[in-house]
């Protein structure tokens, strides 16, 4: 025994599952000792990141495309119609989770944005109307319980399993010795008696839950490794999810890390740290923007896809994006609950100061907010351009200039309804 640990067995061949979790501390010491005495070490992982200091030998078993082809994985449909501004959350600078968002900072962000709960629940009901098996990721343990409680208040059976406690359908539990209560709650979730399970990072990795159809990311995830481990819980093939799964992303993780479906060049990423990986992602978005290939969020159904037309159900809604969203805008909810529209992040980068410097004029922003509200309205009395201009005048004390974008190019069209006009007849 050494410092409270039993000495490792003098094995000739060691296999470490979830190898990315064994890159420091006692695990790393054990690996070094084994290699020093001539033993062979095999490390298995779905996210080979932060491991290059242990071994220069990387073998890629299969790409995401190949895993889908052999029915090990299914594609994920990403929904992020309502996204929260997470630009002020700080990251950890040291330790094994360097680059991950600080839980303290994420919790402060959550507490400032009280509208998060309502928006997350509303999106979940819209995209998962029959309440199929769902896993939600929250900013912290207390926030996971808060989210579960709010879903339960809306009539949805929900639970939270965290490192700090348990909560299920209106009652808080203490985690007993041996984890019996935890297992019972988890079994109720798998059986369908609980619709939504919330956690911080308890279900992040090394857990297989067949039938998991829906995932909610209600918190930003700071590192590519954590992001892929989280979404990896959902994209595994099962008899209950043979075609696709849905990931509801309310914190912009797709824009920061990319699609769970894409094939990644692990031979390159293996040698990078998190800062280099984030820079590579920004450069990728920049190139896609220059080629007019950057992803876009459908303003009608929230599906993230390539620019053009939104595909038909079940993946999308068939919305003609080149007509209804020619500016390629994303909707961002700020800390005060205000909804704003910003251009696609690939054009502006993820620096909030640069984003503000690149926004439209005051008059254009005002007009855009009124225009898009009228465009998406389900009112039985849709607004005309003249009526919208009157609303502008009432709110801001002046009429908008007629040379703004999204204004009719012909004076004859100002009496037409905003919701019905062809976008090609508007100034761009």
GROMACS .gro file of C-alpha atoms in nm:
model
  428
    1UNK     CA    1   0.000   0.000   0.000
    2UNK     CA    2   0.129   0.345  -0.092
    3UNK     CA    3  -0.029   0.668   0.035
    4UNK     CA    4  -0.362   0.495   0.088
    5UNK     CA    5  -0.360   0.312  -0.248
    6UNK     CA    6  -0.283  -0.053  -0.315
    7UNK     CA    7   0.020  -0.105  -0.533
    8UNK     CA    8  -0.082  -0.194  -0.890
    9UNK     CA    9  -0.055  -0.554  -1.005
   10UNK     CA   10   0.266  -0.631  -1.189
   11UNK     CA   11   0.084  -0.684  -1.520
   12UNK     CA   12   0.241  -0.714  -1.865
   13UNK     CA   13  -0.057  -0.559  -2.043
   14UNK     CA   14  -0.284  -0.285  -1.906
   15UNK     CA   15  -0.609  -0.159  -2.062
   16UNK     CA   16  -0.755   0.174  -1.952
   17UNK     CA   17  -1.114   0.246  -2.057
   18UNK     CA   18  -1.207   0.614  -2.087
   19UNK     CA   19  -0.838   0.682  -2.140
   20UNK     CA   20  -0.882   1.061  -2.142
   21UNK     CA   21  -0.967   1.037  -1.768
   22UNK     CA   22  -0.630   0.881  -1.684
   23UNK     CA   23  -0.393   1.156  -1.793
   24UNK     CA   24  -0.283   1.285  -1.451
   25UNK     CA   25  -0.245   1.193  -1.084
   26UNK     CA   26  -0.224   0.833  -0.968
   27UNK     CA   27  -0.342   0.695  -1.303
   28UNK     CA   28  -0.058   0.866  -1.487
   29UNK     CA   29   0.190   0.746  -1.228
   30UNK     CA   30   0.065   0.388  -1.274
   31UNK     CA   31   0.102   0.414  -1.652
   32UNK     CA   32   0.456   0.548  -1.625
   33UNK     CA   33   0.556   0.268  -1.388
   34UNK     CA   34   0.410   0.005  -1.621
   35UNK     CA   35   0.589   0.145  -1.926
   36UNK     CA   36   0.916   0.170  -1.732
   37UNK     CA   37   0.910  -0.202  -1.656
   38UNK     CA   38   0.834  -0.288  -2.019
   39UNK     CA   39   0.457  -0.344  -1.996
   40UNK     CA   40   0.221  -0.259  -2.284
   41UNK     CA   41  -0.056  -0.002  -2.224
   42UNK     CA   42  -0.375   0.034  -2.430
   43UNK     CA   43  -0.597   0.339  -2.368
   44UNK     CA   44  -0.950   0.338  -2.514
   45UNK     CA   45  -1.154   0.654  -2.558
   46UNK     CA   46  -1.406   0.822  -2.783
   47UNK     CA   47  -1.234   1.158  -2.731
   48UNK     CA   48  -0.855   1.126  -2.768
   49UNK     CA   49  -0.768   1.471  -2.636
   50UNK     CA   50  -0.510   1.573  -2.378
   51UNK     CA   51  -0.333   1.238  -2.406
   52UNK     CA   52  -0.039   1.309  -2.635
   53UNK     CA   53   0.200   1.353  -2.338
   54UNK     CA   54   0.146   0.983  -2.255
   55UNK     CA   55   0.189   0.820  -2.594
   56UNK     CA   56   0.264   0.934  -2.950
   57UNK     CA   57   0.074   0.638  -3.095
   58UNK     CA   58  -0.290   0.703  -3.193
   59UNK     CA   59  -0.510   0.451  -3.374
   60UNK     CA   60  -0.850   0.572  -3.497
   61UNK     CA   61  -1.101   0.288  -3.500
   62UNK     CA   62  -1.382   0.455  -3.694
   63UNK     CA   63  -1.522   0.792  -3.798
   64UNK     CA   64  -1.872   0.913  -3.712
   65UNK     CA   65  -1.981   0.841  -4.069
   66UNK     CA   66  -1.856   0.484  -4.043
   67UNK     CA   67  -2.025   0.438  -3.706
   68UNK     CA   68  -2.356   0.555  -3.852
   69UNK     CA   69  -2.308   0.328  -4.154
   70UNK     CA   70  -2.278   0.022  -3.930
   71UNK     CA   71  -2.566   0.137  -3.705
   72UNK     CA   72  -2.356   0.209  -3.400
   73UNK     CA   73  -2.454   0.577  -3.411
   74UNK     CA   74  -2.749   0.780  -3.540
   75UNK     CA   75  -2.744   1.143  -3.659
   76UNK     CA   76  -2.835   1.422  -3.418
   77UNK     CA   77  -3.072   1.699  -3.523
   78UNK     CA   78  -2.964   2.021  -3.351
   79UNK     CA   79  -3.229   2.269  -3.235
   80UNK     CA   80  -3.122   2.608  -3.102
   81UNK     CA   81  -3.400   2.851  -3.187
   82UNK     CA   82  -3.363   3.027  -2.850
   83UNK     CA   83  -2.999   3.076  -2.755
   84UNK     CA   84  -2.864   3.255  -2.447
   85UNK     CA   85  -2.574   3.498  -2.448
   86UNK     CA   86  -2.297   3.315  -2.260
   87UNK     CA   87  -2.009   3.536  -2.371
   88UNK     CA   88  -1.927   3.659  -2.018
   89UNK     CA   89  -1.885   3.320  -1.853
   90UNK     CA   90  -1.522   3.263  -1.755
   91UNK     CA   91  -1.316   2.948  -1.804
   92UNK     CA   92  -1.096   2.750  -1.568
   93UNK     CA   93  -0.729   2.820  -1.632
   94UNK     CA   94  -0.558   2.526  -1.460
   95UNK     CA   95  -0.616   2.160  -1.375
   96UNK     CA   96  -0.743   1.863  -1.573
   97UNK     CA   97  -1.054   2.061  -1.672
   98UNK     CA   98  -0.860   2.368  -1.793
   99UNK     CA   99  -1.066   2.536  -2.062
  100UNK     CA  100  -1.396   2.418  -1.915
  101UNK     CA  101  -1.633   2.689  -1.796
  102UNK     CA  102  -1.617   2.773  -1.427
  103UNK     CA  103  -1.920   2.625  -1.251
  104UNK     CA  104  -1.937   2.929  -1.022
  105UNK     CA  105  -1.942   3.167  -1.318
  106UNK     CA  106  -2.196   2.951  -1.506
  107UNK     CA  107  -2.424   2.946  -1.202
  108UNK     CA  108  -2.405   3.325  -1.171
  109UNK     CA  109  -2.503   3.348  -1.539
  110UNK     CA  110  -2.795   3.110  -1.478
  111UNK     CA  111  -2.919   3.310  -1.180
  112UNK     CA  112  -2.909   3.636  -1.380
  113UNK     CA  113  -3.103   3.481  -1.667
  114UNK     CA  114  -3.421   3.380  -1.487
  115UNK     CA  115  -3.603   3.346  -1.817
  116UNK     CA  116  -3.388   3.039  -1.899
  117UNK     CA  117  -3.624   2.794  -1.731
  118UNK     CA  118  -3.935   2.903  -1.919
  119UNK     CA  119  -3.764   2.914  -2.257
  120UNK     CA  120  -3.600   2.574  -2.212
  121UNK     CA  121  -3.931   2.413  -2.115
  122UNK     CA  122  -4.117   2.582  -2.401
  123UNK     CA  123  -3.862   2.459  -2.656
  124UNK     CA  124  -3.872   2.106  -2.511
  125UNK     CA  125  -4.252   2.089  -2.543
  126UNK     CA  126  -4.233   2.220  -2.900
  127UNK     CA  127  -3.968   1.979  -3.025
  128UNK     CA  128  -4.057   1.678  -2.808
  129UNK     CA  129  -4.438   1.699  -2.777
  130UNK     CA  130  -4.491   1.340  -2.664
  131UNK     CA  131  -4.218   1.363  -2.400
  132UNK     CA  132  -3.975   1.096  -2.514
  133UNK     CA  133  -3.680   1.006  -2.288
  134UNK     CA  134  -3.478   1.321  -2.216
  135UNK     CA  135  -3.147   1.408  -2.049
  136UNK     CA  136  -3.074   1.769  -1.953
  137UNK     CA  137  -2.739   1.931  -1.864
  138UNK     CA  138  -2.751   2.225  -1.622
  139UNK     CA  139  -2.483   2.476  -1.508
  140UNK     CA  140  -2.454   2.324  -1.160
  141UNK     CA  141  -2.603   2.076  -0.914
  142UNK     CA  142  -2.850   2.320  -0.759
  143UNK     CA  143  -2.951   2.443  -1.103
  144UNK     CA  144  -3.016   2.084  -1.215
  145UNK     CA  145  -3.260   2.048  -0.926
  146UNK     CA  146  -3.417   2.384  -1.013
  147UNK     CA  147  -3.474   2.275  -1.373
  148UNK     CA  148  -3.624   1.943  -1.262
  149UNK     CA  149  -3.854   2.123  -1.018
  150UNK     CA  150  -3.973   2.367  -1.285
  151UNK     CA  151  -4.050   2.089  -1.533
  152UNK     CA  152  -4.240   1.905  -1.260
  153UNK     CA  153  -4.442   2.220  -1.182
  154UNK     CA  154  -4.550   2.222  -1.547
  155UNK     CA  155  -4.687   1.869  -1.508
  156UNK     CA  156  -4.386   1.676  -1.641
  157UNK     CA  157  -4.233   1.402  -1.426
  158UNK     CA  158  -3.870   1.507  -1.378
  159UNK     CA  159  -3.569   1.428  -1.162
  160UNK     CA  160  -3.215   1.541  -1.094
  161UNK     CA  161  -2.917   1.326  -0.999
  162UNK     CA  162  -2.615   1.529  -0.896
  163UNK     CA  163  -2.301   1.494  -0.688
  164UNK     CA  164  -2.470   1.703  -0.416
  165UNK     CA  165  -2.810   1.539  -0.392
  166UNK     CA  166  -3.114   1.384  -0.556
  167UNK     CA  167  -3.454   1.523  -0.650
  168UNK     CA  168  -3.752   1.351  -0.809
  169UNK     CA  169  -4.112   1.458  -0.869
  170UNK     CA  170  -4.142   1.713  -0.591
  171UNK     CA  171  -3.920   1.553  -0.330
  172UNK     CA  172  -3.554   1.591  -0.237
  173UNK     CA  173  -3.355   1.286  -0.131
  174UNK     CA  174  -3.020   1.220   0.031
  175UNK     CA  175  -2.785   0.988  -0.153
  176UNK     CA  176  -2.775   0.682   0.074
  177UNK     CA  177  -2.479   0.449   0.122
  178UNK     CA  178  -2.447   0.223  -0.180
  179UNK     CA  179  -2.652   0.457  -0.399
  180UNK     CA  180  -2.979   0.259  -0.375
  181UNK     CA  181  -3.202   0.567  -0.406
  182UNK     CA  182  -2.999   0.694  -0.699
  183UNK     CA  183  -3.040   0.362  -0.879
  184UNK     CA  184  -3.416   0.355  -0.817
  185UNK     CA  185  -3.459   0.707  -0.962
  186UNK     CA  186  -3.246   0.613  -1.262
  187UNK     CA  187  -3.453   0.298  -1.316
  188UNK     CA  188  -3.775   0.504  -1.308
  189UNK     CA  189  -3.625   0.728  -1.577
  190UNK     CA  190  -3.529   0.434  -1.796
  191UNK     CA  191  -3.875   0.282  -1.750
  192UNK     CA  192  -4.042   0.606  -1.863
  193UNK     CA  193  -4.198   0.694  -1.527
  194UNK     CA  194  -3.967   0.999  -1.526
  195UNK     CA  195  -3.960   1.192  -1.855
  196UNK     CA  196  -3.665   1.426  -1.799
  197UNK     CA  197  -3.346   1.362  -1.604
  198UNK     CA  198  -3.129   1.663  -1.514
  199UNK     CA  199  -2.763   1.658  -1.410
  200UNK     CA  200  -2.445   1.864  -1.415
  201UNK     CA  201  -2.181   1.614  -1.531
  202UNK     CA  202  -2.290   1.291  -1.357
  203UNK     CA  203  -2.415   1.149  -1.689
  204UNK     CA  204  -2.140   1.307  -1.896
  205UNK     CA  205  -1.958   0.988  -1.992
  206UNK     CA  206  -1.921   0.610  -1.952
  207UNK     CA  207  -2.299   0.568  -1.924
  208UNK     CA  208  -2.520   0.397  -2.180
  209UNK     CA  209  -2.895   0.463  -2.174
  210UNK     CA  210  -3.069   0.292  -2.469
  211UNK     CA  211  -3.379   0.479  -2.572
  212UNK     CA  212  -3.243   0.826  -2.495
  213UNK     CA  213  -3.405   1.035  -2.767
  214UNK     CA  214  -3.370   1.397  -2.654
  215UNK     CA  215  -3.093   1.600  -2.490
  216UNK     CA  216  -3.108   1.955  -2.353
  217UNK     CA  217  -2.788   2.159  -2.324
  218UNK     CA  218  -2.896   2.440  -2.090
  219UNK     CA  219  -2.538   2.533  -2.010
  220UNK     CA  220  -2.228   2.619  -2.212
  221UNK     CA  221  -1.967   2.344  -2.227
  222UNK     CA  222  -1.615   2.479  -2.243
  223UNK     CA  223  -1.409   2.200  -2.398
  224UNK     CA  224  -1.454   1.986  -2.707
  225UNK     CA  225  -1.383   1.675  -2.501
  226UNK     CA  226  -1.666   1.743  -2.252
  227UNK     CA  227  -1.903   1.845  -2.532
  228UNK     CA  228  -1.849   1.525  -2.732
  229UNK     CA  229  -1.877   1.310  -2.422
  230UNK     CA  230  -2.207   1.478  -2.330
  231UNK     CA  231  -2.371   1.449  -2.671
  232UNK     CA  232  -2.225   1.102  -2.711
  233UNK     CA  233  -2.484   0.977  -2.458
  234UNK     CA  234  -2.758   1.052  -2.712
  235UNK     CA  235  -2.622   0.955  -3.053
  236UNK     CA  236  -2.587   0.581  -2.990
  237UNK     CA  237  -2.816   0.359  -3.198
  238UNK     CA  238  -3.089   0.173  -3.015
  239UNK     CA  239  -3.414  -0.001  -3.117
  240UNK     CA  240  -3.600   0.299  -2.971
  241UNK     CA  241  -3.388   0.552  -3.165
  242UNK     CA  242  -3.304   0.386  -3.497
  243UNK     CA  243  -3.315   0.695  -3.718
  244UNK     CA  244  -3.215   1.013  -3.532
  245UNK     CA  245  -3.207   1.193  -3.197
  246UNK     CA  246  -3.263   1.559  -3.109
  247UNK     CA  247  -3.027   1.789  -2.917
  248UNK     CA  248  -3.177   2.115  -2.791
  249UNK     CA  249  -2.885   2.357  -2.753
  250UNK     CA  250  -2.975   2.673  -2.560
  251UNK     CA  251  -2.615   2.778  -2.493
  252UNK     CA  252  -2.446   2.796  -2.835
  253UNK     CA  253  -2.237   2.480  -2.795
  254UNK     CA  254  -2.288   2.386  -3.160
  255UNK     CA  255  -2.138   2.715  -3.277
  256UNK     CA  256  -1.841   2.676  -3.045
  257UNK     CA  257  -1.759   2.308  -3.099
  258UNK     CA  258  -1.931   2.199  -3.420
  259UNK     CA  259  -2.178   1.924  -3.497
  260UNK     CA  260  -2.183   1.594  -3.307
  261UNK     CA  261  -2.225   1.432  -3.649
  262UNK     CA  262  -1.908   1.555  -3.819
  263UNK     CA  263  -1.596   1.349  -3.882
  264UNK     CA  264  -1.304   1.499  -3.693
  265UNK     CA  265  -0.938   1.477  -3.784
  266UNK     CA  266  -0.818   1.313  -3.464
  267UNK     CA  267  -0.463   1.277  -3.598
  268UNK     CA  268  -0.445   1.659  -3.589
  269UNK     CA  269  -0.657   1.732  -3.281
  270UNK     CA  270  -0.464   1.477  -3.075
  271UNK     CA  271  -0.165   1.710  -3.056
  272UNK     CA  272  -0.360   2.027  -2.975
  273UNK     CA  273  -0.457   2.183  -2.644
  274UNK     CA  274  -0.801   2.337  -2.590
  275UNK     CA  275  -0.688   2.689  -2.688
  276UNK     CA  276  -0.556   2.560  -3.021
  277UNK     CA  277  -0.876   2.359  -3.077
  278UNK     CA  278  -1.092   2.667  -3.022
  279UNK     CA  279  -0.877   2.867  -3.263
  280UNK     CA  280  -0.909   2.590  -3.522
  281UNK     CA  281  -1.288   2.603  -3.485
  282UNK     CA  282  -1.291   2.980  -3.540
  283UNK     CA  283  -1.080   2.943  -3.852
  284UNK     CA  284  -1.314   2.671  -3.978
  285UNK     CA  285  -1.615   2.899  -3.936
  286UNK     CA  286  -1.433   3.182  -4.109
  287UNK     CA  287  -1.354   2.964  -4.412
  288UNK     CA  288  -1.713   2.840  -4.428
  289UNK     CA  289  -1.834   3.199  -4.420
  290UNK     CA  290  -1.604   3.297  -4.706
  291UNK     CA  291  -1.739   3.005  -4.910
  292UNK     CA  292  -2.098   3.092  -4.812
  293UNK     CA  293  -2.125   2.748  -4.646
  294UNK     CA  294  -2.158   2.840  -4.281
  295UNK     CA  295  -2.439   2.677  -4.080
  296UNK     CA  296  -2.756   2.869  -4.002
  297UNK     CA  297  -3.041   2.832  -3.756
  298UNK     CA  298  -3.387   2.807  -3.913
  299UNK     CA  299  -3.592   3.094  -3.761
  300UNK     CA  300  -3.908   2.885  -3.779
  301UNK     CA  301  -3.814   2.545  -3.632
  302UNK     CA  302  -3.469   2.604  -3.481
  303UNK     CA  303  -3.290   2.336  -3.684
  304UNK     CA  304  -2.920   2.402  -3.747
  305UNK     CA  305  -2.825   2.322  -4.106
  306UNK     CA  306  -2.643   2.442  -4.411
  307UNK     CA  307  -2.781   2.750  -4.582
  308UNK     CA  308  -3.058   2.701  -4.838
  309UNK     CA  309  -3.394   2.544  -4.757
  310UNK     CA  310  -3.480   2.378  -4.429
  311UNK     CA  311  -3.544   2.007  -4.496
  312UNK     CA  312  -3.895   1.867  -4.445
  313UNK     CA  313  -4.012   1.698  -4.126
  314UNK     CA  314  -3.901   1.526  -3.916
  315UNK     CA  315  -3.562   1.693  -3.949
  316UNK     CA  316  -3.691   2.042  -4.023
  317UNK     CA  317  -3.993   2.236  -4.147
  318UNK     CA  318  -3.924   2.314  -4.513
  319UNK     CA  319  -3.868   2.686  -4.449
  320UNK     CA  320  -3.700   2.861  -4.749
  321UNK     CA  321  -3.415   3.018  -4.550
  322UNK     CA  322  -3.269   3.212  -4.840
  323UNK     CA  323  -3.600   3.403  -4.848
  324UNK     CA  324  -3.706   3.428  -4.485
  325UNK     CA  325  -3.360   3.478  -4.333
  326UNK     CA  326  -3.140   3.636  -4.601
  327UNK     CA  327  -2.921   3.807  -4.340
  328UNK     CA  328  -2.839   3.473  -4.179
  329UNK     CA  329  -2.930   3.606  -3.836
  330UNK     CA  330  -2.919   3.418  -3.506
  331UNK     CA  331  -3.149   3.502  -3.218
  332UNK     CA  332  -2.971   3.563  -2.888
  333UNK     CA  333  -3.138   3.616  -2.549
  334UNK     CA  334  -2.945   3.857  -2.329
  335UNK     CA  335  -2.920   3.851  -1.949
  336UNK     CA  336  -3.213   4.091  -1.912
  337UNK     CA  337  -3.436   3.858  -2.112
  338UNK     CA  338  -3.434   4.078  -2.422
  339UNK     CA  339  -3.426   3.895  -2.754
  340UNK     CA  340  -3.184   4.036  -3.011
  341UNK     CA  341  -3.069   3.921  -3.353
  342UNK     CA  342  -2.704   3.906  -3.451
  343UNK     CA  343  -2.535   3.795  -3.768
  344UNK     CA  344  -2.401   3.444  -3.795
  345UNK     CA  345  -2.111   3.401  -3.553
  346UNK     CA  346  -1.880   3.281  -3.829
  347UNK     CA  347  -1.885   3.631  -3.975
  348UNK     CA  348  -1.827   3.818  -3.653
  349UNK     CA  349  -1.622   3.585  -3.435
  350UNK     CA  350  -1.715   3.518  -3.073
  351UNK     CA  351  -1.569   3.836  -2.921
  352UNK     CA  352  -1.866   4.034  -2.779
  353UNK     CA  353  -1.687   4.366  -2.839
  354UNK     CA  354  -1.632   4.283  -3.206
  355UNK     CA  355  -1.989   4.169  -3.234
  356UNK     CA  356  -2.120   4.501  -3.101
  357UNK     CA  357  -1.893   4.694  -3.335
  358UNK     CA  358  -2.035   4.504  -3.630
  359UNK     CA  359  -2.405   4.544  -3.551
  360UNK     CA  360  -2.645   4.747  -3.761
  361UNK     CA  361  -2.738   5.110  -3.710
  362UNK     CA  362  -2.975   5.207  -3.430
  363UNK     CA  363  -3.255   5.269  -3.679
  364UNK     CA  364  -3.191   4.938  -3.856
  365UNK     CA  365  -3.199   4.742  -3.532
  366UNK     CA  366  -3.524   4.906  -3.431
  367UNK     CA  367  -3.684   4.835  -3.767
  368UNK     CA  368  -3.555   4.477  -3.776
  369UNK     CA  369  -3.710   4.400  -3.437
  370UNK     CA  370  -4.051   4.525  -3.553
  371UNK     CA  371  -4.024   4.366  -3.898
  372UNK     CA  372  -3.933   4.016  -3.775
  373UNK     CA  373  -4.196   4.025  -3.500
  374UNK     CA  374  -4.457   4.102  -3.765
  375UNK     CA  375  -4.311   3.848  -4.007
  376UNK     CA  376  -4.332   3.563  -3.755
  377UNK     CA  377  -4.658   3.670  -3.592
  378UNK     CA  378  -4.947   3.429  -3.588
  379UNK     CA  379  -5.199   3.710  -3.545
  380UNK     CA  380  -5.528   3.689  -3.736
  381UNK     CA  381  -5.473   4.055  -3.832
  382UNK     CA  382  -5.122   4.065  -3.982
  383UNK     CA  383  -4.943   4.400  -3.990
  384UNK     CA  384  -4.876   4.606  -4.304
  385UNK     CA  385  -4.556   4.804  -4.359
  386UNK     CA  386  -4.743   5.131  -4.292
  387UNK     CA  387  -4.878   4.993  -3.965
  388UNK     CA  388  -4.529   4.877  -3.868
  389UNK     CA  389  -4.393   5.225  -3.939
  390UNK     CA  390  -4.666   5.369  -3.714
  391UNK     CA  391  -4.558   5.130  -3.438
  392UNK     CA  392  -4.198   5.246  -3.489
  393UNK     CA  393  -4.309   5.609  -3.455
  394UNK     CA  394  -4.509   5.537  -3.140
  395UNK     CA  395  -4.215   5.356  -2.976
  396UNK     CA  396  -3.929   5.583  -3.082
  397UNK     CA  397  -4.089   5.919  -3.153
  398UNK     CA  398  -4.003   5.927  -3.523
  399UNK     CA  399  -4.069   5.737  -3.844
  400UNK     CA  400  -3.799   5.500  -3.976
  401UNK     CA  401  -3.597   5.598  -4.284
  402UNK     CA  402  -3.731   5.432  -4.597
  403UNK     CA  403  -3.384   5.334  -4.715
  404UNK     CA  404  -3.338   5.071  -4.444
  405UNK     CA  405  -3.293   4.704  -4.523
  406UNK     CA  406  -3.615   4.501  -4.526
  407UNK     CA  407  -3.811   4.798  -4.657
  408UNK     CA  408  -4.015   4.762  -4.981
  409UNK     CA  409  -3.824   4.868  -5.290
  410UNK     CA  410  -4.150   4.990  -5.445
  411UNK     CA  411  -4.371   5.258  -5.284
  412UNK     CA  412  -4.673   5.054  -5.395
  413UNK     CA  413  -4.584   4.776  -5.149
  414UNK     CA  414  -4.606   4.975  -4.825
  415UNK     CA  415  -4.975   4.881  -4.796
  416UNK     CA  416  -4.894   4.512  -4.821
  417UNK     CA  417  -4.876   4.277  -4.523
  418UNK     CA  418  -4.526   4.206  -4.395
  419UNK     CA  419  -4.603   3.841  -4.336
  420UNK     CA  420  -4.712   3.780  -4.694
  421UNK     CA  421  -4.465   3.978  -4.906
  422UNK     CA  422  -4.192   3.801  -5.101
  423UNK     CA  423  -3.849   3.884  -4.952
  424UNK     CA  424  -3.714   3.946  -5.301
  425UNK     CA  425  -3.926   4.265  -5.312
  426UNK     CA  426  -3.744   4.413  -5.011
  427UNK     CA  427  -3.417   4.605  -4.998
  428UNK     CA  428  -3.124   4.390  -4.896
   0.00000   0.00000   0.00000
